[in-house]
Amino acid sequence: EIVMTQSPATLSVSPGERATLSCRASQSVSTNLAWYQQKPGQAPRLLIYGASSGATGIPARFSGSGSGTEFTLTISSLQSEDFAVYYCQQYNNWPRTFGQGTKVEIK
Amino acid sequence: EVQLLESGGGLVQPGGSLRLSCAASGFTFNTHAMTWVRQAPGKGLDWVSAISAGGSTTYYADSVKGRFTISRDNAQSTLYLQVNSLRAEDTALYYCAKGGMLGSRYYLDYWGQGTLVTVSS
């Protein structure tokens, strides 16, 4: 199975600052990579699919990049509602796998 | 509007069984693959199982293979997960999620709110 490793585990950022989250796959997943946001007590929400395509209704401050084994989620200017846990997921191989998550917290 | 409503969770003893359901609406159910994802208390997301749009192809995580069975009723727009031989480590919130595109490689574009399964004596 493909292991997805996210870093850092926790990211402390001030509102208005840029946040960069990383996701690494143990083998190539091409661009079959999604990012999800989860707030406390809520279901996950799709942010990015195809490594770089924004899901419907997602603000432009969220962007994704990468291919193969290295991926990045960037939040250009953090808003208060962006403090949450972010997960990457590969959908190239079975079984599908998620990273362990990166918590973005207020600095 | 896409809606996914899970039900069927509860408290069950180790070794017990439950049948989870996910009622879908707001999209053409029989053209989309569906997935179950779980989340243990305070932990991350854990992919469990998936089923093709027609129901003929299923996939499972190694941790549940042989104990869980995914199925669907396209006439009723409902997804199921039969969970047997439950263990303490199966305690989690179980989400159903809709495949975001046609074909075998798909992200999860809509999620339900989950149903809680607690395995304890």
Coordinates of C-alpha atoms in Angstrom, one line a residue:
Chain A
E1 CA 0.0 0.0 0.0
I2 CA 1.1 3.6 -0.7
V3 CA 2.1 5.5 2.5
M4 CA 1.3 9.1 2.5
T5 CA 3.4 11.3 4.8
Q6 CA 2.4 14.8 5.7
S7 CA 4.6 17.5 7.2
P8 CA 4.7 19.2 9.5
A9 CA 2.3 17.6 12.0
T10 CA 1.4 21.0 13.3
L11 CA 1.9 24.4 11.7
S12 CA 1.5 27.6 13.7
V13 CA 0.7 30.6 11.5
S14 CA -0.6 34.1 12.2
P15 CA -3.7 35.3 10.3
G16 CA -2.8 36.9 7.0
E17 CA 0.4 34.8 6.7
R18 CA 1.1 32.1 4.1
A19 CA 0.9 28.5 5.0
T20 CA 2.7 25.7 3.1
L21 CA 1.8 22.1 3.8
S22 CA 3.6 19.1 2.3
C23 CA 2.5 15.6 1.4
R24 CA 4.8 12.8 0.2
A25 CA 3.8 9.5 -1.3
S26 CA 5.9 6.4 -1.0
Q27 CA 5.6 5.7 -4.7
S28 CA 4.3 7.8 -7.6
V29 CA 0.6 8.6 -7.6
S30 CA 0.8 10.8 -10.8
T31 CA -1.5 13.7 -10.1
N32 CA -4.2 11.6 -8.4
L33 CA -4.0 13.5 -5.2
A34 CA -6.7 15.3 -3.2
W35 CA -6.6 17.6 -0.2
Y36 CA -9.4 17.8 2.4
Q37 CA -10.0 20.3 5.2
Q38 CA -11.6 19.2 8.4
K39 CA -12.8 21.5 11.2
P40 CA -13.7 20.2 14.7
G41 CA -17.0 18.3 14.7
Q42 CA -17.4 18.5 11.0
A43 CA -17.0 16.1 8.1
P44 CA -14.0 16.6 5.8
R45 CA -14.5 18.9 2.8
L46 CA -12.8 18.5 -0.5
L47 CA -10.4 21.4 -1.3
I48 CA -8.2 20.3 -4.2
Y49 CA -8.3 17.3 -6.6
G50 CA -6.0 16.3 -9.4
A51 CA -3.2 17.8 -7.3
S52 CA -3.9 21.3 -8.4
S53 CA -7.6 21.8 -9.3
G54 CA -9.8 23.7 -6.9
A55 CA -13.1 22.1 -5.8
T56 CA -16.3 24.0 -6.3
G57 CA -16.7 26.9 -4.0
I58 CA -13.2 26.8 -2.6
P59 CA -11.5 30.2 -2.3
A60 CA -8.7 31.1 -4.6
R61 CA -6.3 31.5 -1.7
F62 CA -6.1 27.6 -1.6
S63 CA -3.8 26.2 -4.2
G64 CA -2.2 22.8 -4.8
S65 CA 0.9 21.7 -6.7
G66 CA 3.1 18.7 -7.4
S67 CA 3.1 15.4 -9.1
G68 CA 4.6 11.9 -8.7
T69 CA 5.5 11.7 -5.0
E70 CA 5.8 15.3 -3.8
F71 CA 2.8 17.6 -3.3
T72 CA 2.1 21.0 -1.7
L73 CA -1.0 22.7 -0.4
T74 CA -0.6 26.5 -0.1
I75 CA -2.9 28.9 1.7
S76 CA -1.8 32.3 0.5
S77 CA -3.2 34.4 3.3
L78 CA -4.7 32.6 6.3
Q79 CA -8.2 33.6 7.4
S80 CA -9.7 32.7 10.7
E81 CA -11.9 30.1 9.2
D82 CA -8.8 28.2 7.7
F83 CA -7.5 27.0 11.0
A84 CA -8.3 23.3 10.7
V85 CA -6.7 19.9 10.0
Y86 CA -5.7 19.2 6.4
Y87 CA -5.4 15.7 4.9
C88 CA -4.0 14.5 1.6
Q89 CA -5.2 11.4 -0.1
Q90 CA -4.0 9.4 -3.0
Y91 CA -6.6 7.9 -5.4
N92 CA -4.2 6.3 -7.8
N93 CA -3.9 2.8 -6.3
W94 CA -5.9 0.5 -4.1
P95 CA -6.2 0.7 -1.2
R96 CA -6.7 4.4 -1.1
T97 CA -4.7 6.0 1.6
F98 CA -4.7 9.3 3.6
G99 CA -1.9 11.2 5.2
Q100 CA -1.9 11.5 8.9
G101 CA -3.0 15.2 8.7
T102 CA -1.5 18.6 9.4
K103 CA -3.1 20.8 12.0
V104 CA -2.9 24.5 11.2
E105 CA -3.2 26.5 14.3
I106 CA -3.2 30.1 15.3
K107 CA 0.2 31.5 16.2
Chain B
E1 CA -28.1 19.6 -3.3
V2 CA -26.1 16.4 -2.6
Q3 CA -27.0 14.9 0.7
L4 CA -25.6 11.8 2.4
L5 CA -27.2 10.6 5.6
E6 CA -25.6 7.8 7.5
S7 CA -27.3 5.6 10.1
G8 CA -27.0 2.3 11.9
G9 CA -24.2 3.0 14.3
G10 CA -24.3 2.2 18.0
L11 CA -22.7 0.5 20.9
V12 CA -21.9 -3.2 20.2
Q13 CA -19.8 -5.8 22.1
P14 CA -16.6 -7.2 20.7
G15 CA -17.4 -9.8 18.1
G16 CA -20.8 -8.2 17.3
S17 CA -22.2 -6.9 14.1
L18 CA -23.9 -3.9 12.7
R19 CA -25.2 -2.8 9.3
L20 CA -24.5 0.8 8.5
S21 CA -26.5 2.6 5.9
C22 CA -26.0 5.8 3.8
A23 CA -29.1 7.3 2.1
A24 CA -28.1 9.4 -0.8
S25 CA -30.0 12.2 -2.7
G26 CA -29.3 15.1 -5.0
F27 CA -27.3 13.3 -7.6
T28 CA -27.6 10.3 -9.9
F29 CA -26.6 7.6 -7.4
N30 CA -26.1 4.7 -9.9
T31 CA -23.4 6.6 -11.9
H32 CA -21.0 7.2 -9.0
A33 CA -18.7 5.0 -7.0
M34 CA -19.1 5.3 -3.2
T35 CA -16.7 5.0 -0.3
W36 CA -16.7 4.4 3.5
V37 CA -14.0 6.3 5.5
R38 CA -13.7 6.1 9.3
Q39 CA -12.2 8.2 11.9
A40 CA -11.3 6.9 15.4
P41 CA -11.8 9.5 18.2
G42 CA -9.1 12.1 18.0
K43 CA -7.3 10.4 15.1
G44 CA -7.0 10.8 11.4
L45 CA -9.0 9.6 8.4
D46 CA -8.8 5.9 7.6
W47 CA -10.0 4.6 4.2
V48 CA -12.2 1.5 4.7
S49 CA -13.9 0.3 1.6
A50 CA -15.2 1.4 -1.9
I51 CA -17.7 0.1 -4.4
S52 CA -18.1 0.8 -8.1
A53 CA -21.2 2.5 -9.5
G54 CA -22.9 -0.7 -10.6
G55 CA -21.8 -2.6 -7.4
S56 CA -19.9 -5.3 -9.2
T57 CA -16.4 -4.3 -7.9
T58 CA -15.5 -3.8 -4.3
Y59 CA -12.3 -2.9 -2.5
Y60 CA -11.3 -3.1 1.2
A61 CA -8.6 -2.0 3.5
D62 CA -6.5 -5.0 4.8
S63 CA -7.6 -4.2 8.4
V64 CA -11.3 -5.0 7.5
K65 CA -11.0 -7.5 4.7
G66 CA -13.1 -10.6 5.5
R67 CA -15.0 -8.9 8.3
F68 CA -16.7 -5.9 6.5
T69 CA -18.9 -6.1 3.3
I70 CA -19.8 -3.1 1.2
S71 CA -22.9 -3.1 -0.9
R72 CA -25.4 -0.8 -2.6
D73 CA -29.0 -0.7 -3.7
N74 CA -29.2 1.6 -6.6
A75 CA -33.0 1.5 -6.8
Q76 CA -33.1 2.9 -3.2
S77 CA -30.0 5.2 -3.6
T78 CA -28.5 3.6 -0.5
L79 CA -25.0 2.4 0.4
Y80 CA -24.4 -0.2 3.0
L81 CA -21.5 -1.5 5.2
Q82 CA -22.0 -4.7 7.0
V83 CA -19.5 -4.8 9.8
N84 CA -18.9 -8.2 11.5
S85 CA -16.5 -9.6 14.1
L86 CA -16.1 -6.1 15.5
R87 CA -13.0 -5.2 17.5
A88 CA -12.3 -2.3 19.9
E89 CA -10.1 -0.8 17.2
D90 CA -13.1 -0.5 14.9
T91 CA -14.5 2.2 17.2
A92 CA -14.9 5.2 15.0
L93 CA -17.1 7.7 13.2
Y94 CA -18.0 6.1 9.9
Y95 CA -18.4 8.5 7.0
C96 CA -19.9 7.7 3.6
A97 CA -18.5 9.7 0.7
K98 CA -19.4 10.1 -3.0
G99 CA -16.9 9.6 -5.8
G100 CA -16.2 12.8 -7.5
M101 CA -15.8 11.6 -11.0
L102 CA -16.6 8.7 -13.2
G103 CA -14.1 5.9 -13.7
S104 CA -11.9 4.0 -11.2
R105 CA -9.8 6.9 -10.1
Y106 CA -11.9 9.4 -8.1
Y107 CA -11.6 11.8 -5.2
L108 CA -14.3 12.2 -2.6
D109 CA -16.4 15.3 -3.3
Y110 CA -19.2 15.0 -0.8
W111 CA -19.2 13.5 2.7
G112 CA -22.0 12.7 5.1
Q113 CA -21.9 13.6 8.8
G114 CA -21.0 10.1 9.9
T115 CA -22.5 7.4 12.2
L116 CA -20.6 6.4 15.4
V117 CA -19.7 2.8 16.0
T118 CA -18.5 2.0 19.5
V119 CA -17.2 -1.4 20.3
S120 CA -17.0 -2.1 24.0
S121 CA -18.0 -4.7 26.5

